[in-house]
Coordinates of C-alpha atoms and ligand atoms in Angstrom, one line a residue:
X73 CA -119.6 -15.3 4.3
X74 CA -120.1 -12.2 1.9
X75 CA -119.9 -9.2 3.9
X76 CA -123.0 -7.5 4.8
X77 CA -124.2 -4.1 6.4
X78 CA -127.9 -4.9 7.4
X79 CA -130.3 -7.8 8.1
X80 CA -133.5 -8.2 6.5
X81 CA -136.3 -10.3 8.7
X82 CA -139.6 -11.5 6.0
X83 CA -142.6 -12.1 7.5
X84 CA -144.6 -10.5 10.3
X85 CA -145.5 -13.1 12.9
X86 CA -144.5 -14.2 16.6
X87 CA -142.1 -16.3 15.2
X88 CA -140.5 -13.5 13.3
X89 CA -140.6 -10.8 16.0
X90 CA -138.7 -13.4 18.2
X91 CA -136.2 -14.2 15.7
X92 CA -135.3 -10.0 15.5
X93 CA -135.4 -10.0 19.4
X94 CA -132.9 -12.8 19.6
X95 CA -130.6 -11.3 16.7
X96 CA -130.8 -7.9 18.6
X97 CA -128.8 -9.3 21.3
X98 CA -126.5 -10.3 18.8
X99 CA -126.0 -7.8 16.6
X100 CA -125.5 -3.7 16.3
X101 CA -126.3 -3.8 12.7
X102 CA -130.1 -2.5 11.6
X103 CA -132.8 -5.0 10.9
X104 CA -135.4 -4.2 9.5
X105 CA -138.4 -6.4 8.6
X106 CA -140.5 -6.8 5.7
X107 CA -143.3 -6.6 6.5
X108 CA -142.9 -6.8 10.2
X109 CA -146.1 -6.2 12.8
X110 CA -147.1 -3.2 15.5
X111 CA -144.4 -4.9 17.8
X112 CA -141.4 -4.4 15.0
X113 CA -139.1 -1.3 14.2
X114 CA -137.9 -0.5 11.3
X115 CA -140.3 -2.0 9.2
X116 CA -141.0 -1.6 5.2
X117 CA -143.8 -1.9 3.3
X118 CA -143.2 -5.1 1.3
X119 CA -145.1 -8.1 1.3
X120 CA -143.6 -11.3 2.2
X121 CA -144.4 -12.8 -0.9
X122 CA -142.9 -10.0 -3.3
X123 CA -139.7 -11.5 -4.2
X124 CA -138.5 -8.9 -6.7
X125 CA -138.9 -5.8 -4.4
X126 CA -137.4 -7.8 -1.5
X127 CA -134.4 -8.5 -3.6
X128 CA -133.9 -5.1 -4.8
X129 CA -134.3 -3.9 -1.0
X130 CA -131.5 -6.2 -0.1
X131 CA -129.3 -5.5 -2.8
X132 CA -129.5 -1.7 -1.7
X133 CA -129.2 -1.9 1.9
X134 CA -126.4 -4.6 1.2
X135 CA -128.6 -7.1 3.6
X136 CA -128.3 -10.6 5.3
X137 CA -131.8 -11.7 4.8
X138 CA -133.5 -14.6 7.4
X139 CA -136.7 -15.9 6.1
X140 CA -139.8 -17.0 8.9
X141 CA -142.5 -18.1 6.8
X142 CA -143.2 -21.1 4.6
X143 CA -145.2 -19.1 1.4
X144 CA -141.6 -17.2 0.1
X145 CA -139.4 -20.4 0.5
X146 CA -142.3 -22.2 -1.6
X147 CA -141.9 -19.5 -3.7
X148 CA -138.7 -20.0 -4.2
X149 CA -136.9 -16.7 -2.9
X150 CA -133.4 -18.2 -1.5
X151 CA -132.9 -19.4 -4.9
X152 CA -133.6 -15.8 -6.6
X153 CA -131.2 -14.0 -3.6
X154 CA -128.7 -16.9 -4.2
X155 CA -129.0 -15.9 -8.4
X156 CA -128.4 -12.6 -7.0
X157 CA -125.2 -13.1 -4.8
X158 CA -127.3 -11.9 -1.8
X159 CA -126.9 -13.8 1.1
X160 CA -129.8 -15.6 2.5
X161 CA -130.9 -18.2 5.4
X162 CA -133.7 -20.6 4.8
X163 CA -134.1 -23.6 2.3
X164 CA -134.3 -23.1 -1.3
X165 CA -137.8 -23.8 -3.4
X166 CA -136.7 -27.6 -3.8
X167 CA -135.9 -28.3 -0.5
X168 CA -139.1 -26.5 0.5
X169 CA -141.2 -29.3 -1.5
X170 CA -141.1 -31.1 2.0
X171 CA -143.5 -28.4 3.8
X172 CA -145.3 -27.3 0.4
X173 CA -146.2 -30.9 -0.6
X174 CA -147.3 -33.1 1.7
X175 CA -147.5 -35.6 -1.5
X176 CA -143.7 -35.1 -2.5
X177 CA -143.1 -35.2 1.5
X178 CA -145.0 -38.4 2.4
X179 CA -143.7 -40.3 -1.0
X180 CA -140.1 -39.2 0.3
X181 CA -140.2 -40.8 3.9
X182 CA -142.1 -43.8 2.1
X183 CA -139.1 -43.6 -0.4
X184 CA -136.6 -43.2 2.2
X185 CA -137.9 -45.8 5.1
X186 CA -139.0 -42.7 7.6
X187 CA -141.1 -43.8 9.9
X188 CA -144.8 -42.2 9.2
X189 CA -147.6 -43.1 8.8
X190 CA -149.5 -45.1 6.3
X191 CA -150.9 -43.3 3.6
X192 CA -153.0 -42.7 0.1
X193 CA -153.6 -39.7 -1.9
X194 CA -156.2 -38.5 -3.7
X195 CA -157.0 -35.8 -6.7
X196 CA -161.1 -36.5 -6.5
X197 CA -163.9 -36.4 -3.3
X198 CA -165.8 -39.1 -4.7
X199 CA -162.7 -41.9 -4.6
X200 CA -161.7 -40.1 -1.1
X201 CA -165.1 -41.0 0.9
X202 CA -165.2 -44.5 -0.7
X203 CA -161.8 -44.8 0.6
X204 CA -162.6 -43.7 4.0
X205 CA -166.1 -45.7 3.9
X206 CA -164.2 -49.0 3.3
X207 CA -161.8 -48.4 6.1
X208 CA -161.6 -49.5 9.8
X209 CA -159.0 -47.1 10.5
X210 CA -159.5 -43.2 12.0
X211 CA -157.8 -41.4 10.0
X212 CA -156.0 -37.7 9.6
X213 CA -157.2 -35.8 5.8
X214 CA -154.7 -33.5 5.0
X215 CA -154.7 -30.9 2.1
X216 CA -151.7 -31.5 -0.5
X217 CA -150.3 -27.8 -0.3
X218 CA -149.9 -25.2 2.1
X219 CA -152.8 -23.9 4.5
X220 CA -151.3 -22.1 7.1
X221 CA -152.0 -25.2 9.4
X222 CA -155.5 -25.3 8.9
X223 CA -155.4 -28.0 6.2
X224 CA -155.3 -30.8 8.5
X225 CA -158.3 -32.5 9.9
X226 CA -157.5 -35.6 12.3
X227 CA -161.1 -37.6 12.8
X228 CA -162.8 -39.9 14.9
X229 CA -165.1 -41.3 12.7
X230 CA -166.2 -42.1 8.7
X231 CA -168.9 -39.2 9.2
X232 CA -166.4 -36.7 10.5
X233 CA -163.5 -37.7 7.9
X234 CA -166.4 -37.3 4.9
X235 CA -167.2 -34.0 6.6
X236 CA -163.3 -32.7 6.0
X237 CA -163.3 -34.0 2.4
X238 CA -166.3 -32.6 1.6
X239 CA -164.8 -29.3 3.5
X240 CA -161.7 -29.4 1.7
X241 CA -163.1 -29.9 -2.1
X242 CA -166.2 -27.0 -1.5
X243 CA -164.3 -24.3 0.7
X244 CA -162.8 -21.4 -0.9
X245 CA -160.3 -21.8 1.6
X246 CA -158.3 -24.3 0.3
X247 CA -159.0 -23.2 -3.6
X248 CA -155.0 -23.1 -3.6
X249 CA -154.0 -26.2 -2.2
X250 CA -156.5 -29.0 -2.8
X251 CA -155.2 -30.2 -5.5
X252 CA -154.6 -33.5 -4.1
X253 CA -155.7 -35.3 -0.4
X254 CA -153.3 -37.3 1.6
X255 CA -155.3 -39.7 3.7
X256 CA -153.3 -41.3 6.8
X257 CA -154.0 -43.9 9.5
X258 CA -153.9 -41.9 12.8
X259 CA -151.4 -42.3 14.8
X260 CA -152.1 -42.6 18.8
X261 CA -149.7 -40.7 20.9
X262 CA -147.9 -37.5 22.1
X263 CA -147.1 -34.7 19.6
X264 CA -143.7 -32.6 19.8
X265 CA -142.1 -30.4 17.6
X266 CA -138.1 -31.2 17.3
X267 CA -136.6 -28.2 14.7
X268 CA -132.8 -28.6 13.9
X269 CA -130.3 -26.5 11.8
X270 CA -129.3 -28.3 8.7
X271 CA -126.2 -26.9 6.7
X272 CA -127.0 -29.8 3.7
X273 CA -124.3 -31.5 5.5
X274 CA -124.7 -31.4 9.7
X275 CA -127.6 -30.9 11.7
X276 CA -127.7 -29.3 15.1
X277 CA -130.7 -29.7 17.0
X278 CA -132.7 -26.7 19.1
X279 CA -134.0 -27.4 22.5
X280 CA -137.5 -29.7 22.3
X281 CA -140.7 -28.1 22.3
X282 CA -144.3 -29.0 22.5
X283 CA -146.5 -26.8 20.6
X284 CA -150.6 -27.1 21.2
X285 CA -152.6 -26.6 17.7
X286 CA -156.0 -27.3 18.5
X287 CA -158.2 -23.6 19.3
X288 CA -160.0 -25.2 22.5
X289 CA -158.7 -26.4 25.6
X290 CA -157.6 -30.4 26.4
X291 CA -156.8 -29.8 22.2
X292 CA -160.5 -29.7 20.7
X293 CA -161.5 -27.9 17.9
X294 CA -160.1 -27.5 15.0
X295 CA -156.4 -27.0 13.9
X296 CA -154.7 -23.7 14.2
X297 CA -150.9 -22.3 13.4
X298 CA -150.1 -23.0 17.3
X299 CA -152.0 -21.5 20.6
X300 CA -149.0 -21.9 22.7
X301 CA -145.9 -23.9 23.3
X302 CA -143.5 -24.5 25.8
X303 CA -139.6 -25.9 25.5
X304 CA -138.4 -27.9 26.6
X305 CA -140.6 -31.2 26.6
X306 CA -139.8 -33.8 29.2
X307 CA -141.8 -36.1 26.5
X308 CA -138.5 -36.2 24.3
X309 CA -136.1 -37.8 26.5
X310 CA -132.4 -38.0 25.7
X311 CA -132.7 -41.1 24.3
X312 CA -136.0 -40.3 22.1
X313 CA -134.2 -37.1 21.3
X314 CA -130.7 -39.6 19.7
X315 CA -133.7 -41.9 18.3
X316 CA -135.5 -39.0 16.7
X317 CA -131.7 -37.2 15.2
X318 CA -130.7 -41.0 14.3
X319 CA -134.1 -42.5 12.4
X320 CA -135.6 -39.3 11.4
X321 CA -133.2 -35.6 10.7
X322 CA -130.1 -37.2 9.6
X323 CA -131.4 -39.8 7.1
X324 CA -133.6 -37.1 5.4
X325 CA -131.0 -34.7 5.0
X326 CA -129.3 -37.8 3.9
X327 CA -131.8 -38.6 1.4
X328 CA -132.7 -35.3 0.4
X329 CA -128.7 -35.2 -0.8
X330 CA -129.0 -38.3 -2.9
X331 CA -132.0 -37.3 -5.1
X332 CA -129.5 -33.9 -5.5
X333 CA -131.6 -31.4 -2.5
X334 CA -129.0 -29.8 -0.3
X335 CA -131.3 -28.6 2.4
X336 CA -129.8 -25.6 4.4
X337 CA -132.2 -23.8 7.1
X338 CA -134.4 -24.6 10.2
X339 CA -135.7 -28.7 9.0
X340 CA -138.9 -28.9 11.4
X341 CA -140.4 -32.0 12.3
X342 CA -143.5 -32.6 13.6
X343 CA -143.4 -35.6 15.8
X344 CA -146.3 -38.0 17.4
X345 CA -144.5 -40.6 19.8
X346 CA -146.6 -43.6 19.6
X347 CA -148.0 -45.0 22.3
X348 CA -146.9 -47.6 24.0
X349 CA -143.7 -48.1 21.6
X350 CA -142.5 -44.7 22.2
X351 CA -141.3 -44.9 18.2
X352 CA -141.1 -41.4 16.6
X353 CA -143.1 -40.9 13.6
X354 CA -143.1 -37.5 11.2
X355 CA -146.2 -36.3 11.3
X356 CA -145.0 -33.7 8.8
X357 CA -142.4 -32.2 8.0
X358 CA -141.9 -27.9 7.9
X359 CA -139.1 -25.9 6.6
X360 CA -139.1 -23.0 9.1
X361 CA -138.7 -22.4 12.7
X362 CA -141.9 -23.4 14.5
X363 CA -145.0 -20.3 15.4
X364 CA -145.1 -19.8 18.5
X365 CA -142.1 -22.8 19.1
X366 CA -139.6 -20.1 18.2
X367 CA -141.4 -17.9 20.8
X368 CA -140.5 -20.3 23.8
X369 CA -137.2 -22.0 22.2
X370 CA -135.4 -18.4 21.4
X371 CA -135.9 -17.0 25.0
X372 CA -134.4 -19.8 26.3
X373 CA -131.0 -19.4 23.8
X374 CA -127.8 -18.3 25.5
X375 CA -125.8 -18.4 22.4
X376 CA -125.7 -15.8 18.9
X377 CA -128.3 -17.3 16.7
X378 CA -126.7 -15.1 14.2
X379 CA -123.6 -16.9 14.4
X380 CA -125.5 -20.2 13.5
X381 CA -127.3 -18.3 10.5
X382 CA -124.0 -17.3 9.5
X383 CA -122.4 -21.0 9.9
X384 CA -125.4 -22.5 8.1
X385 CA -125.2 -20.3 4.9
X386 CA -121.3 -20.9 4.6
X387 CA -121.9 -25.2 5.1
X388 CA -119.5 -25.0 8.7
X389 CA -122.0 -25.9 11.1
X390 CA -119.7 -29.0 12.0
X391 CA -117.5 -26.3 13.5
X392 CA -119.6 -24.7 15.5
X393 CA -119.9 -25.4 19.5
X394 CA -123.3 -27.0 20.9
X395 CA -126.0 -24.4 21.5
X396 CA -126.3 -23.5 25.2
X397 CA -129.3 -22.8 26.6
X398 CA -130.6 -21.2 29.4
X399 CA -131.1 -23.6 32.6
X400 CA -134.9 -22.4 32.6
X401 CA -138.1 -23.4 31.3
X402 CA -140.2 -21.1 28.7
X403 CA -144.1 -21.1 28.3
X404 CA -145.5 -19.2 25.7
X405 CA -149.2 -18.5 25.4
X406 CA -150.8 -16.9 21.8
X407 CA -153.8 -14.4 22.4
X408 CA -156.1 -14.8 19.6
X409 CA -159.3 -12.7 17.8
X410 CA -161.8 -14.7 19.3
X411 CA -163.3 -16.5 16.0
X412 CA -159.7 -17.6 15.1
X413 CA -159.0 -19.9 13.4
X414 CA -162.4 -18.9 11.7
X415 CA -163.9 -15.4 10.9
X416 CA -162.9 -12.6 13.5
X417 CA -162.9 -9.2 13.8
X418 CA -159.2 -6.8 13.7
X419 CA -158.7 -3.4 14.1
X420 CA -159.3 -3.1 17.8
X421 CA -157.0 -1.2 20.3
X422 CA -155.0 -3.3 22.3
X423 CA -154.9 -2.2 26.1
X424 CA -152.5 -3.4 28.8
X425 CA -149.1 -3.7 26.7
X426 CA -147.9 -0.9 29.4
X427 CA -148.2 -4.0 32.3
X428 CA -145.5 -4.6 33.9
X429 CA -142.3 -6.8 32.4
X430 CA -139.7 -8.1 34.1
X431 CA -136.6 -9.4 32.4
X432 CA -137.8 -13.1 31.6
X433 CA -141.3 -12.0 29.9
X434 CA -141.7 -10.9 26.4
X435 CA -145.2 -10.0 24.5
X436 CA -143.9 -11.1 20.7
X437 CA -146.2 -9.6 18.1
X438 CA -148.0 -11.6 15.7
X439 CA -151.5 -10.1 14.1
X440 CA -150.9 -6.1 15.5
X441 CA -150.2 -2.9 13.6
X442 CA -149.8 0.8 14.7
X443 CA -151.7 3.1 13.9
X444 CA -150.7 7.3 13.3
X445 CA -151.2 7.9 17.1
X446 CA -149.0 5.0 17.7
X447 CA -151.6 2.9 19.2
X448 CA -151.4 -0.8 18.2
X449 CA -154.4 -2.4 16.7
X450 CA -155.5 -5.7 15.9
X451 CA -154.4 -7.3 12.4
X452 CA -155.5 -10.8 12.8
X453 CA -155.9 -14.2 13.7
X454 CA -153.0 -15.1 16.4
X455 CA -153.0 -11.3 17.9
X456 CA -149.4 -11.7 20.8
X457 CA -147.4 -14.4 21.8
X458 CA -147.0 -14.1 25.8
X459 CA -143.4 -15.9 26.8
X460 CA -141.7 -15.9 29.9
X461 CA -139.1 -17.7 31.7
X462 CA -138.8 -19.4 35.1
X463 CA -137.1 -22.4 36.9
X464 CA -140.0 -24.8 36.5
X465 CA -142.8 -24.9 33.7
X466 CA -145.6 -24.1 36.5
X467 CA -143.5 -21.2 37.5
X468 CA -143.1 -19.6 33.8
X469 CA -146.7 -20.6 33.2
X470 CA -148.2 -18.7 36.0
X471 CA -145.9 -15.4 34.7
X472 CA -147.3 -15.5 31.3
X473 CA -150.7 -16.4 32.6
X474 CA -150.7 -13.4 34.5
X475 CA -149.4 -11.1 32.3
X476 CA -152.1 -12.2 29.5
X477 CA -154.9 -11.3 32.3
X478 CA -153.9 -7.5 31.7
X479 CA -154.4 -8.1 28.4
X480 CA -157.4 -6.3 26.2
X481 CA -159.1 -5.4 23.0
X482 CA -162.7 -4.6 23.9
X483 CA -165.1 -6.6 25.4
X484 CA -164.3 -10.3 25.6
X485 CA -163.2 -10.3 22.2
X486 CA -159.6 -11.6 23.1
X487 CA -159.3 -15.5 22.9
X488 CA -156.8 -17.8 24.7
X489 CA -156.4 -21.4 25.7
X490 CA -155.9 -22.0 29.8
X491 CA -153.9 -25.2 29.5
X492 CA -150.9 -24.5 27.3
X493 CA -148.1 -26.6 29.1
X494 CA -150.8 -28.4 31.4
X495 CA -149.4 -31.6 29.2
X496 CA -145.7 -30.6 30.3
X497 CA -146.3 -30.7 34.1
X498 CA -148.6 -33.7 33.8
X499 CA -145.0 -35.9 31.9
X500 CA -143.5 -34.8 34.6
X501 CA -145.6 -35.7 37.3
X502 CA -146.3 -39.3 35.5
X503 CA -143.8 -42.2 35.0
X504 CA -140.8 -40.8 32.6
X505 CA -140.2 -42.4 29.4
X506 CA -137.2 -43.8 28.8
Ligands
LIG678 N1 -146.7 -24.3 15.3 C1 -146.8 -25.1 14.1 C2 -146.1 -24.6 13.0 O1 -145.3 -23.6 13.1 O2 -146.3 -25.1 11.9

């Protein structure tokens, strides 16, 4: 791989912080983050979304640039670094179709015989709610383009499924990515998230996770980017885990090759084990780690994740060892602005990130800034990402639990769900899947 003198982390989330914390342990060169949080060093004043001045930035400080969110993929950045000779880990714009399209997506794995579900799209409300009036299905409405997970409304009835179309087509919200509707039969089952590294070539899976999006506790409410997650999940067995590698990750990076995509970066998918059949199906596919999934998956890695960046950008993952991991279980828990994932308040001075830490807790950033004093403030929606470590899931639940009770900004304004990893214990306490 090109030489290079610094890194460059884009973006400013949990997922990002955790993705400098883990190359810190692997590196002594700077990273700096663009536009990084109250919870990052070294951070410049660039938006994640302003290709140009990033590329410049990189060119100067002769950078290795890792990319967290979804927006400057779909913009198409690793194509512009690549046109530049700058070295750069993450999919390019194409391959990023997969997460910015749900259309291209879904008529891929229809294409390709991945196991989703079934689907139709639409460009008009009018033909959506006669669709979802003639059916005897529940179904899921999803928004066509990206919505920082709030585009997807899974329903239990015509009423409520009328309510998200009519939501979708009126809300300024989704002005940007409503172009078209994806309508799907629900699925019945267990959600996981199961993120590998993909070269365009080789995968190599990360440790299993379970990430919880609803805001409200026993997952009601509507969607979020993620209250919590915790790695790994007993609900992907080994054998689920081969099944989900075999019918799922290698046949789209497969099929991605044959209509010309080489897809090189963290390939995400979100999968609901049906019921009774325990069959994987994609729920949807994301091109980028997981948020918070990197939170609880990272702290558990015992190898350079640099190392796999590097392998990945030069096509050699097939060369590279297994990842180890860390014989421990992770539970991360995101405080939120209570309002999230609607309107909410920011600018409020977080107390208690003085409590005590020991060396298998970490608060990861998300929404925070610092102000001139060097307070840090509240920036938005998802506020911290609490993650620790411990033998058994109740163990590292009960750290981060305890840790988020020291936890303020004001008076009750801090939001939090109680039962992240509740699901975890419970597969372990009921009959294992095979
Ligand atoms: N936690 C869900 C996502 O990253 O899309």
């Amino acid at each position: 791989m090109k030489h290079y003198d610094t890194i460059l982390i884009v973006g400013s989330g949990g997922r990002e912080h955790s993705i400098g914390w883990k190359l810190l342990q692997d590196t002594t060169k700077k990273i700096f983050f663009a536009p990084g949080n109250g919870g990052t060093q070294n951070n410049i004043e660039i938006d994640s979304s302003d290709l140009l001045k990033l590329c410049e930035f990189a060119k100067q400080n002769n950078s290795f640039t890792i990319v967290g969110p979804e927006k400057p993929l779909s913009l198409g950045i690793v194509d512009l670094f690549e046109k530049n000779q700058l070295p750069i880990f993450g999919p390019n714009k194409s391959s990023s179709r997969l997460e910015s399209s749900k259309m291209f997506s879904k008529l891929f794995m229809r294409g390709m015989g991945i196991q989703t579900a079934s689907f139709s799209i639409f460009s008009d409300a009018s033909s959506a709610i006669e669709y979802v009036k003639s059916s005897s299905k529940k179904v899921v409405v999803k928004v066509d383009g990206l919505a920082s997970g709030k585009g997807v409304f899974v329903c239990d009835s015509t009423k409520s499924a009328i309510e998200a179309i009519q939501k979708i087509f009126n809300d300024n919200e989704f002005t940007d990515s409503r172009n078209k509707i994806i309508i799907e039969d629900r699925i019945y089952g267990d959600e996981a998230s199961f993120i590998a590294l993909c070269d365009g070539k080789c995968i190599i899976p990360m440790a299993t996770s379970q990430d919880h999006k609803n805001i409200f506790d026993g997952d009601k409410g509507p969607n979020t980017g993620g209250m919590g997650s915790y790695s790994p999940t007993p609900l992907i067995t080994e054998k689920i885990g081969n099944k989900i590698v075999e019918k799922i990750m290698s046949p789209t990076i497969r099929g991605l090759t044959d209509i010309g995509i080489r897809f090189k970066g963290f390939l995400y998918a979100g999968i609901m084990i049906e019921r009774g059949s325990n069959e994987p199906y994609v729920l949807e596919f994301n091109v980028r780690m997981g948020d918070p999934e990197s939170q609880s998956i990272l702290s558990r890695m015992d190898t350079s994740l640099l190392k796999y960046f590097e392998a990945v950008v030069d096509e050699r993952l097939d060369s590279m060892p297994p990842i180890r991991w860390k014989d421990k279980r992770s539970v991360c828990i995101v405080l939120a602005s209570r309002g999230y994932p609607g309107k909410y308040q920011t600018g409020k001075i977080i107390h208690g990130l003085d409590s005590r830490f020991d060396n298998d807790t970490n608060v990861f950033h998300a929404g925070t800034k610092k102000n001139s004093s060097g307070e840090i403030l509240t920036n938005g929606g998802r506020v911290l990402s609490i993650t620790s470590l411990d033998d058994t899931i109740e163990g590292a639940k009960k750290k981060s639990y305890s840790l988020v009770s020291e936890i303020h900004w004001g008076d009750n304004e801090e939001y939090y769900r109680t039962d992240i990893a509740s699901k975890g214990i419970e597969y372990l306490n009921s009959t294992i899947r095979d």
